[in-house]
Short mmCIF file of C-alpha atoms in Angstrom, two decimals:
data_model
loop_
_atom_site.label_atom_id
_atom_site.label_comp_id
_atom_site.label_asym_id
_atom_site.label_seq_id
_atom_site.Cartn_x
_atom_site.Cartn_y
_atom_site.Cartn_z
CA MET R 1 24.75 -3.39 -31.02
CA THR R 2 22.71 -5.25 -33.61
CA GLU R 3 18.98 -4.59 -33.86
CA THR R 4 18.20 -7.89 -32.15
CA GLU R 5 20.70 -9.06 -29.59
CA SER R 6 20.52 -12.02 -27.22
CA ILE R 7 22.14 -11.68 -23.81
CA ALA R 8 22.22 -14.29 -21.05
CA TYR R 9 21.77 -13.58 -17.33
CA ASP R 10 21.16 -15.69 -14.28
CA VAL R 11 18.03 -13.68 -13.42
CA VAL R 12 15.81 -11.30 -15.37
CA VAL R 13 13.49 -8.99 -13.42
CA LEU R 14 10.48 -7.40 -15.14
CA GLY R 15 9.74 -4.13 -13.38
CA ALA R 16 12.04 -1.75 -11.48
CA GLY R 17 9.72 -0.61 -8.73
CA PRO R 18 10.58 -1.24 -5.07
CA VAL R 19 9.74 -4.93 -5.48
CA GLY R 20 11.87 -5.47 -8.57
CA GLU R 21 14.71 -3.48 -7.03
CA ASN R 22 14.67 -5.69 -3.94
CA VAL R 23 14.63 -8.91 -5.97
CA ALA R 24 17.64 -7.61 -7.91
CA ASP R 25 19.38 -6.56 -4.70
CA ARG R 26 19.04 -10.06 -3.20
CA THR R 27 20.06 -11.93 -6.35
CA ARG R 28 23.06 -9.68 -6.91
CA ALA R 29 24.07 -10.12 -3.25
CA ALA R 30 24.07 -13.86 -3.96
CA GLY R 31 26.43 -13.34 -6.89
CA LEU R 32 23.86 -13.91 -9.65
CA SER R 33 24.05 -11.76 -12.77
CA THR R 34 20.80 -9.81 -12.99
CA ALA R 35 19.03 -7.71 -15.62
CA VAL R 36 16.18 -5.35 -14.72
CA VAL R 37 13.67 -4.18 -17.35
CA GLU R 38 11.60 -1.02 -16.87
CA SER R 39 9.22 0.78 -19.23
CA GLU R 40 8.69 3.88 -17.08
CA LEU R 41 10.67 5.26 -14.11
CA VAL R 42 13.05 3.22 -11.99
CA GLY R 43 11.49 3.31 -8.54
CA GLY R 44 8.01 2.50 -9.78
CA GLU R 45 4.52 3.45 -8.69
CA CYS R 46 5.36 3.83 -5.00
CA SER R 47 8.16 6.31 -5.52
CA TYR R 48 6.43 8.65 -7.95
CA TRP R 49 2.63 8.20 -7.87
CA ALA R 50 1.64 6.43 -4.65
CA CYS R 51 3.28 6.04 -1.23
CA ILE R 52 5.86 8.83 -1.39
CA PRO R 53 3.87 11.66 -3.00
CA SER R 54 0.68 10.86 -1.09
CA LYS R 55 2.49 10.94 2.25
CA ALA R 56 4.26 14.14 1.25
CA LEU R 57 0.82 15.68 0.67
CA LEU R 58 -0.57 14.27 3.92
CA ARG R 59 2.28 15.05 6.31
CA PRO R 60 1.53 18.81 6.62
CA VAL R 61 -2.16 18.00 6.96
CA ILE R 62 -1.52 15.68 9.92
CA ALA R 63 1.09 18.00 11.46
CA ARG R 64 -1.36 20.91 11.41
CA ALA R 65 -4.14 18.77 12.85
CA ASP R 66 -1.87 17.60 15.67
CA ALA R 67 -0.70 21.15 16.41
CA ARG R 68 -4.29 22.35 16.62
CA ARG R 69 -4.84 19.94 19.51
CA VAL R 70 -1.91 21.16 21.62
CA PRO R 71 -2.61 24.08 23.98
CA GLY R 72 -0.06 26.86 23.61
CA VAL R 73 0.52 26.32 19.88
CA ALA R 74 -3.01 25.63 18.65
CA HIS R 75 -3.56 29.31 17.79
CA LEU R 76 -0.51 29.22 15.51
CA ALA R 77 -1.96 26.41 13.39
CA GLN R 78 -5.37 27.87 12.56
CA GLY R 79 -4.44 29.27 9.17
CA HIS R 80 -4.55 27.66 5.75
CA LEU R 81 -1.82 25.38 4.44
CA GLU R 82 0.64 27.02 2.07
CA VAL R 83 -0.36 25.08 -1.01
CA PRO R 84 2.64 26.03 -3.22
CA ALA R 85 5.03 24.91 -0.45
CA VAL R 86 3.18 21.62 0.04
CA LEU R 87 3.18 20.83 -3.68
CA SER R 88 6.80 21.91 -4.04
CA HIS R 89 7.85 19.61 -1.22
CA ARG R 90 5.87 16.78 -2.87
CA ASP R 91 7.76 17.41 -6.10
CA TYR R 92 11.06 17.33 -4.18
CA GLU R 93 10.20 14.01 -2.53
CA VAL R 94 9.54 12.42 -5.95
CA SER R 95 12.71 13.97 -7.41
CA ASP R 96 10.57 15.93 -9.87
CA TRP R 97 9.67 12.60 -11.47
CA LYS R 98 13.27 11.93 -12.48
CA ASP R 99 14.86 8.58 -11.63
CA ASP R 100 18.58 9.39 -11.80
CA GLY R 101 19.14 8.49 -8.16
CA GLN R 102 17.36 5.16 -8.44
CA VAL R 103 19.28 4.32 -11.62
CA SER R 104 22.55 5.07 -9.80
CA TRP R 105 21.50 2.71 -7.00
CA LEU R 106 20.81 -0.11 -9.48
CA ASP R 107 24.17 0.52 -11.10
CA GLY R 108 25.78 0.44 -7.66
CA ILE R 109 24.60 -3.09 -6.94
CA GLY R 110 25.80 -4.27 -10.35
CA ALA R 111 22.42 -4.90 -11.99
CA ASP R 112 22.02 -4.08 -15.69
CA LEU R 113 19.06 -1.82 -16.57
CA TYR R 114 17.16 -2.15 -19.84
CA ARG R 115 14.66 0.59 -20.63
CA GLY R 116 11.71 -0.45 -22.74
CA GLN R 117 8.70 -2.72 -22.82
CA GLY R 118 9.65 -6.17 -21.59
CA ARG R 119 7.62 -9.19 -22.63
CA LEU R 120 8.03 -12.89 -22.05
CA SER R 121 8.71 -14.58 -25.38
CA GLY R 122 8.88 -18.17 -24.24
CA PRO R 123 10.37 -20.06 -21.30
CA ARG R 124 13.18 -18.11 -19.61
CA ARG R 125 13.13 -15.49 -22.39
CA VAL R 126 12.28 -11.79 -22.20
CA THR R 127 12.20 -9.57 -25.28
CA VAL R 128 12.81 -5.88 -24.62
CA SER R 129 11.59 -3.32 -27.14
CA GLY R 130 13.30 0.01 -26.57
CA HIS R 131 14.39 3.11 -28.44
CA ASP R 132 17.67 1.44 -29.36
CA GLY R 133 16.10 -1.65 -30.89
CA GLU R 134 15.07 -5.05 -29.67
CA LYS R 135 17.01 -7.33 -27.36
CA VAL R 136 16.35 -10.85 -26.12
CA LEU R 137 17.35 -11.57 -22.52
CA THR R 138 17.61 -15.19 -21.46
CA ALA R 139 17.52 -16.31 -17.82
CA ARG R 140 19.53 -19.30 -16.66
CA HIS R 141 17.64 -19.57 -13.38
CA ALA R 142 14.65 -17.26 -13.03
CA VAL R 143 12.43 -14.56 -14.46
CA ALA R 144 10.68 -12.47 -11.80
CA VAL R 145 7.53 -10.59 -12.80
CA CYS R 146 7.36 -7.47 -10.64
CA THR R 147 5.17 -5.26 -12.80
CA GLY R 148 2.75 -4.22 -10.05
CA SER R 149 -0.81 -3.06 -10.48
CA ARG R 150 -2.75 -0.18 -12.02
CA ALA R 151 -5.88 1.68 -11.07
CA LEU R 152 -9.07 -0.06 -12.14
CA LEU R 153 -11.74 2.21 -13.61
CA PRO R 154 -15.41 1.20 -13.60
CA ASP R 155 -17.47 0.78 -16.76
CA LEU R 156 -19.57 3.92 -16.41
CA PRO R 157 -21.47 5.86 -19.06
CA GLY R 158 -19.57 9.00 -20.01
CA LEU R 159 -16.37 8.06 -18.24
CA ALA R 160 -14.06 8.43 -21.25
CA GLU R 161 -15.04 12.06 -21.91
CA VAL R 162 -14.54 13.06 -18.28
CA ASN R 163 -10.80 12.30 -18.20
CA PRO R 164 -11.01 11.12 -14.58
CA TRP R 165 -8.30 11.13 -12.00
CA THR R 166 -6.86 7.88 -10.75
CA SER R 167 -4.42 7.63 -7.86
CA ARG R 168 -1.67 8.85 -10.21
CA GLU R 169 -3.35 12.14 -11.02
CA ALA R 170 -4.48 12.59 -7.42
CA THR R 171 -0.92 12.44 -6.10
CA SER R 172 0.72 14.44 -8.90
CA ALA R 173 -1.79 17.24 -9.57
CA LYS R 174 -0.24 20.68 -9.94
CA ALA R 175 -3.23 22.66 -8.66
CA VAL R 176 -6.05 22.29 -6.15
CA PRO R 177 -9.46 21.70 -7.76
CA GLU R 178 -12.14 23.90 -6.23
CA ARG R 179 -14.53 20.92 -6.10
CA LEU R 180 -13.52 17.27 -6.10
CA VAL R 181 -15.62 14.11 -6.12
CA VAL R 182 -13.89 11.01 -4.79
CA VAL R 183 -15.45 7.65 -5.61
CA GLY R 184 -14.39 4.80 -3.33
CA GLY R 185 -14.14 3.85 0.30
CA GLY R 186 -10.69 2.32 0.66
CA VAL R 187 -7.29 3.66 1.61
CA VAL R 188 -6.68 5.78 -1.48
CA ALA R 189 -10.12 7.37 -1.29
CA ALA R 190 -9.83 8.17 2.42
CA GLU R 191 -6.28 9.53 2.18
CA MET R 192 -6.90 11.65 -0.91
CA ALA R 193 -10.14 13.05 0.51
CA THR R 194 -8.13 14.01 3.60
CA ALA R 195 -5.33 15.64 1.63
CA TRP R 196 -7.30 17.61 -0.93
CA ALA R 197 -9.91 18.80 1.54
CA ALA R 198 -7.13 20.20 3.73
CA LEU R 199 -5.54 21.84 0.68
CA GLY R 200 -8.77 23.68 -0.07
CA SER R 201 -11.04 21.46 -2.19
CA ARG R 202 -14.71 21.02 -1.41
CA VAL R 203 -14.71 17.21 -1.41
CA THR R 204 -17.64 14.87 -1.86
CA LEU R 205 -16.87 11.25 -1.03
CA LEU R 206 -19.11 8.60 -2.59
CA VAL R 207 -18.82 5.25 -0.81
CA ARG R 208 -20.74 2.33 -2.28
CA GLY R 209 -20.52 0.24 0.89
CA LYS R 210 -21.66 0.85 4.44
CA GLY R 211 -18.49 2.63 5.50
CA LEU R 212 -14.85 3.46 4.91
CA LEU R 213 -11.86 1.13 5.14
CA PRO R 214 -13.84 -2.12 4.80
CA ARG R 215 -10.75 -4.30 5.24
CA MET R 216 -10.20 -3.00 8.77
CA GLU R 217 -12.26 -3.26 11.95
CA PRO R 218 -15.55 -1.34 11.45
CA PHE R 219 -14.69 1.28 14.07
CA ALA R 220 -11.65 2.38 12.04
CA GLY R 221 -13.76 3.54 9.12
CA GLU R 222 -16.33 5.05 11.44
CA LEU R 223 -13.81 7.25 13.23
CA VAL R 224 -12.15 8.33 9.97
CA ALA R 225 -15.52 9.14 8.35
CA GLU R 226 -16.56 11.15 11.40
CA SER R 227 -13.36 13.17 11.24
CA LEU R 228 -13.66 13.76 7.48
CA ALA R 229 -17.18 15.10 7.98
CA GLU R 230 -15.87 17.46 10.67
CA GLN R 231 -13.27 18.67 8.17
CA GLY R 232 -16.02 19.58 5.72
CA VAL R 233 -16.02 16.49 3.50
CA ASP R 234 -19.49 15.45 2.33
CA VAL R 235 -19.34 11.71 3.08
CA ARG R 236 -22.15 9.73 1.42
CA THR R 237 -22.18 6.02 2.24
CA GLY R 238 -24.34 3.50 0.39
CA THR R 239 -24.00 5.70 -2.69
CA SER R 240 -22.74 4.86 -6.18
CA ALA R 241 -21.96 6.95 -9.23
CA GLU R 242 -24.33 5.89 -12.01
CA SER R 243 -23.07 8.19 -14.76
CA VAL R 244 -20.58 10.98 -15.35
CA ARG R 245 -20.15 13.61 -18.02
CA ARG R 246 -18.47 16.94 -18.75
CA GLU R 247 -20.54 20.05 -19.28
CA GLY R 248 -17.97 22.58 -20.38
CA GLY R 249 -15.27 22.32 -17.73
CA THR R 250 -17.60 20.90 -15.10
CA VAL R 251 -17.86 17.24 -14.16
CA VAL R 252 -21.46 16.19 -13.55
CA VAL R 253 -22.03 13.05 -11.51
CA VAL R 254 -25.42 11.41 -11.18
CA THR R 255 -25.75 9.01 -8.25
CA ASP R 256 -27.90 5.92 -7.90
CA ALA R 257 -30.25 8.04 -5.77
CA GLY R 258 -30.67 10.46 -8.66
CA ASP R 259 -28.64 13.24 -7.05
CA ARG R 260 -26.63 15.53 -9.32
CA ILE R 261 -23.18 16.56 -8.09
CA GLU R 262 -20.98 19.09 -9.87
CA ALA R 263 -17.21 19.18 -9.55
CA ASP R 264 -14.05 20.28 -11.28
CA GLU R 265 -12.40 16.85 -11.08
CA ILE R 266 -13.44 13.32 -10.18
CA LEU R 267 -11.14 10.69 -8.65
CA PHE R 268 -11.95 7.00 -8.96
CA ALA R 269 -10.30 4.92 -6.23
CA THR R 270 -12.24 1.75 -6.92
CA GLY R 271 -9.69 -1.03 -7.03
CA ARG R 272 -6.57 -2.30 -8.76
CA ALA R 273 -5.80 -4.58 -11.69
CA PRO R 274 -2.53 -6.44 -12.38
CA ARG R 275 -0.13 -5.01 -14.94
CA THR R 276 0.12 -8.30 -16.78
CA GLU R 277 -1.97 -7.63 -19.88
CA ASP R 278 0.99 -6.97 -22.19
CA ILE R 279 3.95 -8.92 -20.82
CA GLY R 280 3.71 -12.06 -22.95
CA LEU R 281 2.04 -14.40 -20.45
CA ASP R 282 0.39 -16.25 -23.33
CA THR R 283 3.82 -17.39 -24.54
CA VAL R 284 4.24 -19.46 -21.37
CA GLY R 285 0.71 -20.78 -21.08
CA LEU R 286 -0.73 -18.11 -18.79
CA GLU R 287 -3.61 -15.71 -19.33
CA PRO R 288 -2.72 -12.08 -20.15
CA GLY R 289 -4.16 -9.62 -17.67
CA SER R 290 -4.52 -12.20 -14.90
CA TRP R 291 -3.26 -12.21 -11.33
CA LEU R 292 -0.50 -14.79 -10.98
CA SER R 293 -0.89 -17.58 -8.43
CA VAL R 294 2.28 -18.42 -6.50
CA ASP R 295 3.54 -20.65 -3.71
CA ASP R 296 5.09 -19.23 -0.55
CA SER R 297 8.49 -18.89 -2.24
CA LEU R 298 6.73 -16.67 -4.80
CA ARG R 299 7.24 -19.16 -7.63
CA VAL R 300 4.34 -19.25 -10.09
CA THR R 301 2.20 -22.33 -9.70
CA GLY R 302 3.34 -25.06 -12.09
CA SER R 303 6.60 -23.34 -13.08
CA GLU R 304 10.21 -24.12 -12.21
CA TRP R 305 11.61 -20.73 -13.25
CA LEU R 306 8.90 -18.04 -13.21
CA TYR R 307 8.29 -15.92 -10.10
CA ALA R 308 5.59 -13.30 -9.48
CA VAL R 309 6.40 -10.85 -6.70
CA GLY R 310 4.42 -7.94 -5.28
CA ASP R 311 1.01 -6.76 -6.40
CA VAL R 312 0.86 -9.11 -9.41
CA ASN R 313 0.25 -12.15 -7.16
CA HIS R 314 -2.63 -10.42 -5.32
CA ARG R 315 -1.48 -11.62 -1.89
CA ALA R 316 -1.02 -8.22 -0.26
CA LEU R 317 -1.09 -5.05 -2.37
CA LEU R 318 1.26 -3.01 -0.20
CA THR R 319 4.76 -1.77 -0.98
CA HIS R 320 6.31 -2.98 2.25
CA GLN R 321 4.76 -6.42 1.83
CA GLY R 322 5.95 -6.61 -1.77
CA LYS R 323 9.49 -5.77 -0.63
CA TYR R 324 9.21 -8.51 1.99
CA GLN R 325 8.14 -10.94 -0.73
CA ALA R 326 11.09 -9.78 -2.83
CA ARG R 327 13.52 -10.64 -0.07
CA ILE R 328 11.97 -14.11 0.22
CA ALA R 329 11.92 -14.63 -3.55
CA GLY R 330 15.51 -13.46 -3.92
CA ALA R 331 16.64 -15.92 -1.27
CA ALA R 332 14.66 -18.75 -2.90
CA ILE R 333 16.05 -17.99 -6.37
CA ALA R 334 19.60 -17.88 -5.01
CA ALA R 335 19.16 -21.14 -3.09
CA ARG R 336 17.76 -22.99 -6.09
CA ALA R 337 20.49 -21.58 -8.33
CA ALA R 338 23.07 -22.90 -5.87
CA GLY R 339 21.50 -26.36 -5.98
CA VAL R 340 20.24 -26.36 -2.39
CA PRO R 341 18.32 -29.67 -2.25
CA LEU R 342 15.64 -28.63 0.22
CA LEU R 343 14.44 -25.06 0.75
CA GLU R 344 13.17 -23.76 4.11
CA THR R 345 9.52 -23.36 3.08
CA ASP R 346 7.87 -24.30 6.35
CA PRO R 347 5.99 -21.43 8.04
CA TRP R 348 8.39 -18.60 8.93
CA GLY R 349 11.20 -20.31 7.03
CA THR R 350 13.86 -18.42 5.09
CA HIS R 351 12.13 -19.16 1.79
CA ALA R 352 8.46 -18.72 2.81
CA ALA R 353 6.47 -15.48 2.72
CA THR R 354 4.45 -16.59 5.73
CA ALA R 355 3.54 -13.08 6.89
CA ASP R 356 1.31 -12.69 3.82
CA HIS R 357 -1.22 -15.04 5.38
CA GLY R 358 -1.88 -13.47 8.75
CA ALA R 359 0.58 -10.76 9.72
CA VAL R 360 0.23 -7.99 7.13
CA PRO R 361 0.60 -4.51 8.66
CA GLN R 362 -0.90 -1.35 7.18
CA VAL R 363 -1.17 2.31 8.11
CA VAL R 364 -3.80 4.66 6.69
CA PHE R 365 -2.46 8.23 6.93
CA THR R 366 -5.74 9.99 7.59
CA ASP R 367 -6.67 12.14 10.59
CA PRO R 368 -6.99 10.11 12.77
CA GLU R 369 -4.53 7.51 11.54
CA ALA R 370 -5.69 3.92 11.32
CA ALA R 371 -3.18 1.09 11.72
CA ALA R 372 -3.74 -2.64 11.79
CA VAL R 373 -1.90 -5.94 11.55
CA GLY R 374 -3.12 -9.51 11.27
CA LEU R 375 -6.74 -10.64 11.33
CA SER R 376 -9.77 -8.58 12.19
CA LEU R 377 -12.34 -10.10 14.53
CA ALA R 378 -14.59 -10.99 11.59
CA GLU R 379 -11.73 -12.59 9.66
CA ALA R 380 -10.65 -14.65 12.66
CA GLU R 381 -14.20 -15.86 13.25
CA GLN R 382 -14.64 -16.70 9.57
CA ALA R 383 -11.44 -18.75 9.77
CA GLY R 384 -13.02 -20.82 12.53
CA ARG R 385 -10.71 -19.60 15.27
CA ARG R 386 -11.88 -19.45 18.87
CA VAL R 387 -11.21 -15.82 19.66
CA ARG R 388 -11.99 -12.90 21.92
CA ALA R 389 -11.77 -9.22 21.02
CA VAL R 390 -10.63 -6.73 23.63
CA ASP R 391 -11.43 -3.05 23.06
CA VAL R 392 -10.03 -0.06 24.96
CA ASP R 393 -10.51 3.69 24.51
CA LEU R 394 -7.12 5.09 23.51
CA ALA R 395 -7.92 8.29 25.36
CA SER R 396 -7.77 6.31 28.62
CA VAL R 397 -3.96 6.45 28.75
CA ALA R 398 -2.14 9.51 30.06
CA GLY R 399 0.08 9.71 26.99
CA ALA R 400 -2.91 10.32 24.72
CA GLY R 401 -4.04 13.37 26.67
CA LEU R 402 -0.51 14.74 26.62
CA TYR R 403 -0.23 14.10 22.87
CA ALA R 404 -3.43 15.95 22.02
CA HIS R 405 -6.17 17.79 23.87
CA GLY R 406 -9.45 15.98 23.25
CA TYR R 407 -7.68 12.88 21.92
CA ARG R 408 -10.08 10.41 20.31
CA GLY R 409 -9.13 6.86 19.42
CA ARG R 410 -9.67 3.19 19.98
CA ALA R 411 -7.63 0.01 20.20
CA ARG R 412 -8.55 -3.63 19.71
CA MET R 413 -6.62 -6.84 20.04
CA VAL R 414 -7.97 -10.17 18.80
CA VAL R 415 -6.77 -13.03 21.01
CA ASP R 416 -6.64 -16.70 20.02
CA LEU R 417 -8.13 -18.33 23.11
CA ASP R 418 -6.47 -21.70 22.46
CA SER R 419 -2.89 -20.41 22.26
CA GLU R 420 -3.42 -17.11 24.09
CA THR R 421 -1.51 -15.26 21.40
CA LEU R 422 -2.54 -12.29 19.29
CA LEU R 423 -4.08 -12.83 15.86
CA GLY R 424 -4.65 -9.15 15.13
CA VAL R 425 -4.33 -5.64 16.52
CA THR R 426 -5.94 -2.38 15.37
CA PHE R 427 -5.24 1.16 16.55
CA VAL R 428 -7.12 4.27 15.45
CA GLY R 429 -6.07 7.70 16.67
CA PRO R 430 -3.52 10.48 16.17
CA GLY R 431 0.06 9.19 16.02
CA VAL R 432 -0.74 5.47 16.01
CA GLY R 433 1.08 4.71 12.77
CA GLU R 434 4.38 4.52 14.62
CA MET R 435 2.89 2.05 17.12
CA ILE R 436 1.88 -0.71 14.73
CA HIS R 437 5.29 -2.34 14.48
CA SER R 438 5.15 -3.39 18.13
CA ALA R 439 1.88 -5.15 17.34
CA THR R 440 3.43 -6.70 14.23
CA VAL R 441 6.27 -8.15 16.32
CA ALA R 442 3.75 -9.59 18.80
CA VAL R 443 1.66 -11.20 16.03
CA VAL R 444 4.58 -12.54 13.99
CA GLY R 445 6.40 -13.75 17.09
CA GLU R 446 3.24 -15.39 18.46
CA VAL R 447 4.17 -13.91 21.81
CA PRO R 448 2.00 -15.38 24.59
CA ILE R 449 -0.17 -13.00 26.59
CA ASP R 450 1.65 -14.08 29.76
CA ARG R 451 4.96 -12.93 28.26
CA LEU R 452 3.51 -9.69 26.87
CA TRP R 453 2.52 -8.84 30.43
CA HIS R 454 6.24 -8.39 31.14
CA ALA R 455 6.78 -6.02 28.20
CA VAL R 456 6.46 -2.80 30.17
CA PRO R 457 5.39 0.29 28.16
CA SER R 458 7.10 3.55 29.00
CA PHE R 459 5.10 6.15 30.88
CA PRO R 460 3.59 8.48 29.77
CA THR R 461 3.35 7.29 26.15
CA ILE R 462 0.40 6.26 24.04
CA SER R 463 1.93 2.78 23.91
CA GLU R 464 0.71 2.31 27.48
CA ILE R 465 -2.47 1.19 25.71
CA TRP R 466 -0.79 -2.23 25.62
CA LEU R 467 -1.06 -2.42 29.41
CA ARG R 468 -4.72 -1.35 29.32
CA LEU R 469 -5.49 -4.01 26.67
CA LEU R 470 -3.78 -6.75 28.66
CA GLU R 471 -5.49 -5.67 31.87
CA ALA R 472 -8.86 -5.77 30.13
CA TYR R 473 -8.13 -9.26 28.82
CA ARG R 474 -6.94 -10.60 32.16
CA GLY R 475 -9.80 -8.96 34.04
#
């Protein structure tokens, strides 16, 4: 090949994480030639530094916690976790940070992979700089930006010398720090505090706000914080890190209250920023480093050919939601390429990512788990909806007591009083992560309360909470 080569495709995808892979899968299924550009590992953040490794670390933590609540086996689960085995299994789940399997999958669907830094270099053009030179890829129909997001570090005195952990280091660390400070109150902070405390770290959690998991119902963060404290985590709400520094090998954190905390490592889980600072947005009239605004078909506002899918559009920074967007975007790209005169972009249409607006599910893999879909009570009220929240103690169902001795949890459904459908559902308690999809179906399907009454939960399962919620609503 020449040093600079121009190659034409129907679609060019920037980023080979789960979102980019799914865009490519849908466009290839539609018969469109597709190139995928990746500067790191095929499979992206989720596969190697986020969802997969974090859940691999957390699974033994949750399994041990569950076993400790079951009479007859509780005494077998009182010991420490086998740290080498946990870390080894984590390494296995991320394929030792090798992407051969993911590359084979891309090859199997007929997409062409280009390794290197991809940058827009004008309308429908992507220049790839790799070890084998520079290539220009042109897109007949669409370029999809699927470059995701990165951890956002605060502007703190001394931060550079500390070499702090972000979510990447927290999920890929090869050893357990004796002392760990976690800064943040969201999902990453709560999950990593859970994991590393169980693996043997003395964890201090600094939460600037009033509580954990601020995007969920308040009781979710309260129950998780209570459990973390019981596990030995020093949870400090209303507390910020004012400065950090290294003294020898020790991290010294000074809080806004003037407290001095010493640790071996410090993790900042304080937000995300889009990976758009170096992808050539300026060549198409957009601002480098910005989130990209899109319509419901995931096409960038004001463009006929540029799509932004996944974290980069800031609609819902979750892998499963990004993959959903990718399926919608792929269908929209294929339809427009085929000359379909009118796309199905009405709510819940084939080419509309409607779920992004009010039906986003999420599971936080702490102990207890927290799972939610749709709007919280506060969000529904702020949207001007006429609503009623119904709360039930999860321990009130027989299945909870059978699942775990001393089961603690709570459930809430937010009901739209005008339509008598569900706007949101939240569960907090052991094992609830596997229950949230039933709530997602009810919210997405706008299933009336009167019809839900006929959806009979099996006895004795925790899902019988649905009956208790409906009974409480109906009085």
